[in-house]
mmCIF file of C-alpha atoms in Angstrom:
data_model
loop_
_atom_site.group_PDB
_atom_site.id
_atom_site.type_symbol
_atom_site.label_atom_id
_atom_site.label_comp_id
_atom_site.label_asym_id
_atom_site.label_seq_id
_atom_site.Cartn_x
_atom_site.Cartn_y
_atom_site.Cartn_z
ATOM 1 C CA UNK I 1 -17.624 2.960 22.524
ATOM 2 C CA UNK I 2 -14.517 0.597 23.598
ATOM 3 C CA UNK I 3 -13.368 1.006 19.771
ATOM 4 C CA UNK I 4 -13.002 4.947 20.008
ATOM 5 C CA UNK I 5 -11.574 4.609 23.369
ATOM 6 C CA UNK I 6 -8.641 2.373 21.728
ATOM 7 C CA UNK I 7 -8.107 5.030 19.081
ATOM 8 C CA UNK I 8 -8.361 7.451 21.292
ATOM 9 C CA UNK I 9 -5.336 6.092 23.246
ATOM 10 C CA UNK I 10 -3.597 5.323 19.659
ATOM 11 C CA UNK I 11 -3.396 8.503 18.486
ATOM 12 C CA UNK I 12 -2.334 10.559 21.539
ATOM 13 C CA UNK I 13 0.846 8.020 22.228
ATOM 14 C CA UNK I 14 2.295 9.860 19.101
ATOM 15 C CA UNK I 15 3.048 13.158 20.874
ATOM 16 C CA UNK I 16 1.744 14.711 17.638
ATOM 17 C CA UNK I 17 -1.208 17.045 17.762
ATOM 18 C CA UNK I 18 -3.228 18.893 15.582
ATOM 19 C CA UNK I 19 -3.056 22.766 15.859
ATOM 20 C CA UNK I 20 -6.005 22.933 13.764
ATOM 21 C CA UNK I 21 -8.953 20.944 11.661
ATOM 22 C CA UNK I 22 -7.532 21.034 8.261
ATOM 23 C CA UNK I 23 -6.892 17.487 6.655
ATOM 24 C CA UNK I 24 -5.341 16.490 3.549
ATOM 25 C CA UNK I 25 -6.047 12.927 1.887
ATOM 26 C CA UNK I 26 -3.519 10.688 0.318
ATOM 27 C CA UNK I 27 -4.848 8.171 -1.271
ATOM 28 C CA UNK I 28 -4.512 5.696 -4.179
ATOM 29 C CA UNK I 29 -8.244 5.037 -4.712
ATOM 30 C CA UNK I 30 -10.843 7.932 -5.231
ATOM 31 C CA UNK I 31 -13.222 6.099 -3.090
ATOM 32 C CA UNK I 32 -11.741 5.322 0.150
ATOM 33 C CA UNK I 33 -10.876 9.412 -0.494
ATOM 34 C CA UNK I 34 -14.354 10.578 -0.540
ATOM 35 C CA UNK I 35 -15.333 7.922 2.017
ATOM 36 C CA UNK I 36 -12.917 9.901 4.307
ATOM 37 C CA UNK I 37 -13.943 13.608 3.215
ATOM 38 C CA UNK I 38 -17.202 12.948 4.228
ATOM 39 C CA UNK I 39 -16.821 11.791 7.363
ATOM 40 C CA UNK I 40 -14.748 15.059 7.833
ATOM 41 C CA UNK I 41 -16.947 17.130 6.826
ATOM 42 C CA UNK I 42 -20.214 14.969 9.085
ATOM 43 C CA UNK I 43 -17.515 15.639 12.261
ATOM 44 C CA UNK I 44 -17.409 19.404 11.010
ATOM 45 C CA UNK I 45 -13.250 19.492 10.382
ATOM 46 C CA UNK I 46 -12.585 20.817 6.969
ATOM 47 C CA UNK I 47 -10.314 19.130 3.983
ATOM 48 C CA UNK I 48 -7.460 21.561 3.841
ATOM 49 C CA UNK I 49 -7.056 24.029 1.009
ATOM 50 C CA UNK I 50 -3.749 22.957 -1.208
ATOM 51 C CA UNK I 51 -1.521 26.041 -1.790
ATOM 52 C CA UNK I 52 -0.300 26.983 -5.109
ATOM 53 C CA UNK I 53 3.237 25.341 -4.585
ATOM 54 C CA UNK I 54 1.642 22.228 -3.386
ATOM 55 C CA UNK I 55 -0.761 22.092 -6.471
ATOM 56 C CA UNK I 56 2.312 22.441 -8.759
ATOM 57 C CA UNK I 57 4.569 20.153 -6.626
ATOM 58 C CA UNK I 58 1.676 17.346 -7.628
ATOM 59 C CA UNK I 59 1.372 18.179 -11.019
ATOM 60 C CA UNK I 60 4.421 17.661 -11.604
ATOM 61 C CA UNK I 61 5.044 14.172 -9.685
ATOM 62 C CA UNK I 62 1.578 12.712 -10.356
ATOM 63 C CA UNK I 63 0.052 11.509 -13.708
ATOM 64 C CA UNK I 64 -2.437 14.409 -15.356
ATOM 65 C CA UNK I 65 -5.655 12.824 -14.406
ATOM 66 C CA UNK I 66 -4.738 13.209 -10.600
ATOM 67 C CA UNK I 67 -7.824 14.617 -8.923
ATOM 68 C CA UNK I 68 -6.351 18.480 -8.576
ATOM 69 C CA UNK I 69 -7.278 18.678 -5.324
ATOM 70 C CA UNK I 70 -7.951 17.298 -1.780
ATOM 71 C CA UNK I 71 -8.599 14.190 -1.193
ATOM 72 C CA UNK I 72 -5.318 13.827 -3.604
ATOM 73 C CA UNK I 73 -5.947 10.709 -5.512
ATOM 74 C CA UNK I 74 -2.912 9.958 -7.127
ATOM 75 C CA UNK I 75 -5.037 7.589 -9.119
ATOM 76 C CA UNK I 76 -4.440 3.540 -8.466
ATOM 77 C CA UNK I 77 -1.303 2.734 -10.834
ATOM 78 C CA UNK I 78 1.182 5.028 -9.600
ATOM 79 C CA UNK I 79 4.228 3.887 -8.199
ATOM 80 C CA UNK I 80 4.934 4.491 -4.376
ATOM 81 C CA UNK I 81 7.192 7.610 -5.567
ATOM 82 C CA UNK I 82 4.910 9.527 -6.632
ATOM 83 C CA UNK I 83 2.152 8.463 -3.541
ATOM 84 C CA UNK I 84 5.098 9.396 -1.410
ATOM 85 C CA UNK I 85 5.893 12.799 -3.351
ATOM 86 C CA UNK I 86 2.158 13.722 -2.502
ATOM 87 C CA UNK I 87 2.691 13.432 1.393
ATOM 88 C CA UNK I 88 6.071 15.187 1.600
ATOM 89 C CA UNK I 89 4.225 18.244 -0.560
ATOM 90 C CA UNK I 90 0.884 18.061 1.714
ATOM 91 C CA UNK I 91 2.965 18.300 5.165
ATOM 92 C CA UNK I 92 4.950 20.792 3.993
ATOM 93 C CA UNK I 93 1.819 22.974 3.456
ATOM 94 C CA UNK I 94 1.382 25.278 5.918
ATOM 95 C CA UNK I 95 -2.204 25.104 5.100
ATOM 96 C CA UNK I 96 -2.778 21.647 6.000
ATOM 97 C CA UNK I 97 -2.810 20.293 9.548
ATOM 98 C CA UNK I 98 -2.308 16.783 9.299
ATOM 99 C CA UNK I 99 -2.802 14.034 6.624
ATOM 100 C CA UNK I 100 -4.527 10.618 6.353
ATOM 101 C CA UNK I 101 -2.612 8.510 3.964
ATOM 102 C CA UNK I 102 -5.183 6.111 2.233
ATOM 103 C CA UNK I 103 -4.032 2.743 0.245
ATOM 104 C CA UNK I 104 -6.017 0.620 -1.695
ATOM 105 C CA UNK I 105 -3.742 -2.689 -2.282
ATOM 106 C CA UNK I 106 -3.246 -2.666 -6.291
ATOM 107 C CA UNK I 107 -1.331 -5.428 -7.685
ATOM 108 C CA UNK I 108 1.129 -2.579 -9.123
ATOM 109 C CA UNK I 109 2.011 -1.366 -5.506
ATOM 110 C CA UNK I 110 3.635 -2.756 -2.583
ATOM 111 C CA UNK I 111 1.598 -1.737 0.245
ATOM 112 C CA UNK I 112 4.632 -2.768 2.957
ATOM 113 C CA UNK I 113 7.468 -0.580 1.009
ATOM 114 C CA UNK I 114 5.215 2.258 0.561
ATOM 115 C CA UNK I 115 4.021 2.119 4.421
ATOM 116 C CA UNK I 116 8.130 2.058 4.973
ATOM 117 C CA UNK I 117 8.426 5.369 2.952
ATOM 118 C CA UNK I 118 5.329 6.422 5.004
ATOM 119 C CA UNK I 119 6.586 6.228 8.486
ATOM 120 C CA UNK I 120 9.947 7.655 7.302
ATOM 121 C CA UNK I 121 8.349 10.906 6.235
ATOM 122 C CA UNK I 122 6.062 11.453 9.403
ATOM 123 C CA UNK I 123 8.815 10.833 11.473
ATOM 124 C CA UNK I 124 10.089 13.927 10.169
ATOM 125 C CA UNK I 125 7.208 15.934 10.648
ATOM 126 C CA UNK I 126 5.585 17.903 12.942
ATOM 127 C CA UNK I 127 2.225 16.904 12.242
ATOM 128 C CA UNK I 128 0.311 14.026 12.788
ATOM 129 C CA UNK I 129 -0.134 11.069 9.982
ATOM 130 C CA UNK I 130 -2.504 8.681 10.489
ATOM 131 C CA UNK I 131 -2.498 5.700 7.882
ATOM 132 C CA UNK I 132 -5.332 3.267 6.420
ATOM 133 C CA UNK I 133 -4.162 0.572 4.741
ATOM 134 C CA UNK I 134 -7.087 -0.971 3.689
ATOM 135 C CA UNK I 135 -7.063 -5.372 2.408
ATOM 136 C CA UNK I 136 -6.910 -7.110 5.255
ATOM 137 C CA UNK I 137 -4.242 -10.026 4.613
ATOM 138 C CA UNK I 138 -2.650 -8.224 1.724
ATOM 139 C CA UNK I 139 -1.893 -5.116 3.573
ATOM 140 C CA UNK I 140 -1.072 -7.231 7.294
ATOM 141 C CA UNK I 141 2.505 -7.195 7.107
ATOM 142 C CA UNK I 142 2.152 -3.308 6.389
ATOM 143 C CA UNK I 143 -0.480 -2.858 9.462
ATOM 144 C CA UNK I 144 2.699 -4.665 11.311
ATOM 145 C CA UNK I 145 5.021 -1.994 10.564
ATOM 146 C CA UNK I 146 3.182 1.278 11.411
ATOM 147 C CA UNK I 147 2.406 -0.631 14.896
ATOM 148 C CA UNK I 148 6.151 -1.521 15.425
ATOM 149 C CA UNK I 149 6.893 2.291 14.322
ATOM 150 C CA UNK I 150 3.595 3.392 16.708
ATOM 151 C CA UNK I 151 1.951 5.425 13.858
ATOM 152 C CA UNK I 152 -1.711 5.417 14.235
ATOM 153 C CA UNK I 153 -3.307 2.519 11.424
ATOM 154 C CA UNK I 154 -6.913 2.354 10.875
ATOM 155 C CA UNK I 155 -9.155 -0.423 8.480
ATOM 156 C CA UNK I 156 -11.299 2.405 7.076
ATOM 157 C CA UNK I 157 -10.953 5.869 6.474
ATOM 158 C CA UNK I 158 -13.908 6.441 7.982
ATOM 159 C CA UNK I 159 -12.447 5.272 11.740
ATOM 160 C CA UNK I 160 -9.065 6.965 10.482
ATOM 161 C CA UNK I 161 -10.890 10.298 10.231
ATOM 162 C CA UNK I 162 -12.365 9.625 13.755
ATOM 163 C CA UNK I 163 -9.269 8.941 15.373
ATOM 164 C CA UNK I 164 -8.207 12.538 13.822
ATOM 165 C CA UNK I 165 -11.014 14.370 15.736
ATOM 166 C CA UNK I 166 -9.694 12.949 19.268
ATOM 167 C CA UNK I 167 -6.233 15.181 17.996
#
């Protein structure tokens, strides 16, 4: 369809790749996570493994009912910090090949300073990050910022997920 075509064409004007099909989920709403691990498990890529160091990285930045795994919900009230913390640890796994950062707007977080801290860190890495900021007018000025910084943005984490199997 046109829509894949256009996300398609998004993701491959990053230059980043994937060199393989395991994904790790950031995300501040459980939902939106497992909306996304599904879909990457229907498209047969596989939700990365965390290693040991990430795991204690994330227990030690996130609050203790965190979901202690992937997708990584660092559960709705926590501050961009510790959403940010979570990324940094799951691209420096070397057992994860790329990460779809998920945000639910919260009236405790501001969705355009942590999609600022967002496209800071994946310009620094290697691998590809590919963002969903889901509330349409809340999160707009947000969605304006990855597209000046040409990260890939998606509505749902379902279409985020897709646009990962074209890398």
């Amino acid at each position: 369809a046109l829509d894949q075509l256009f996300a398609a064409a998004h993701v491959f004007g990053t230059g980043k790749r994937l060199t393989g099909e395991r994904i790790a989920i950031v995300t501040n709403g459980g939902g939106p996570g497992v909306l996304a691990a599904d879909r990457i498990s229907e498209l047969g890529m596989n939700l990365a493994q965390l290693s040991e160091a990430t795991r204690t990285t994330l227990e030690g930045a996130l609050p203790d009912n965190w979901s202690h795994g992937n997708p990584v919900d660092v559960i709705g009230d926590t501050p961009g910090r510790g959403y940010c913390i979570a990324l940094e640890a799951c691209l420096a796994d070397p057992g994860v090949d790329g990460v779809l950062a998920i945000l639910a707007p919260l009236a405790t977080v501001d969705p355009t300073a942590v999609a600022q801290r967002v496209i800071d860190i994946a310009k620094k890495s290697a691998k590809p990050v590919l963002a969903c900021w889901m509330g349409a007018t809340r999160v707009a000025e947000a969605q304006t910022l990855f597209a000046e910084a040409r990260m890939p943005h998606f509505d749902t984490p379902e279409d985020a997920v897709e646009a990962f199997s074209f890398l």
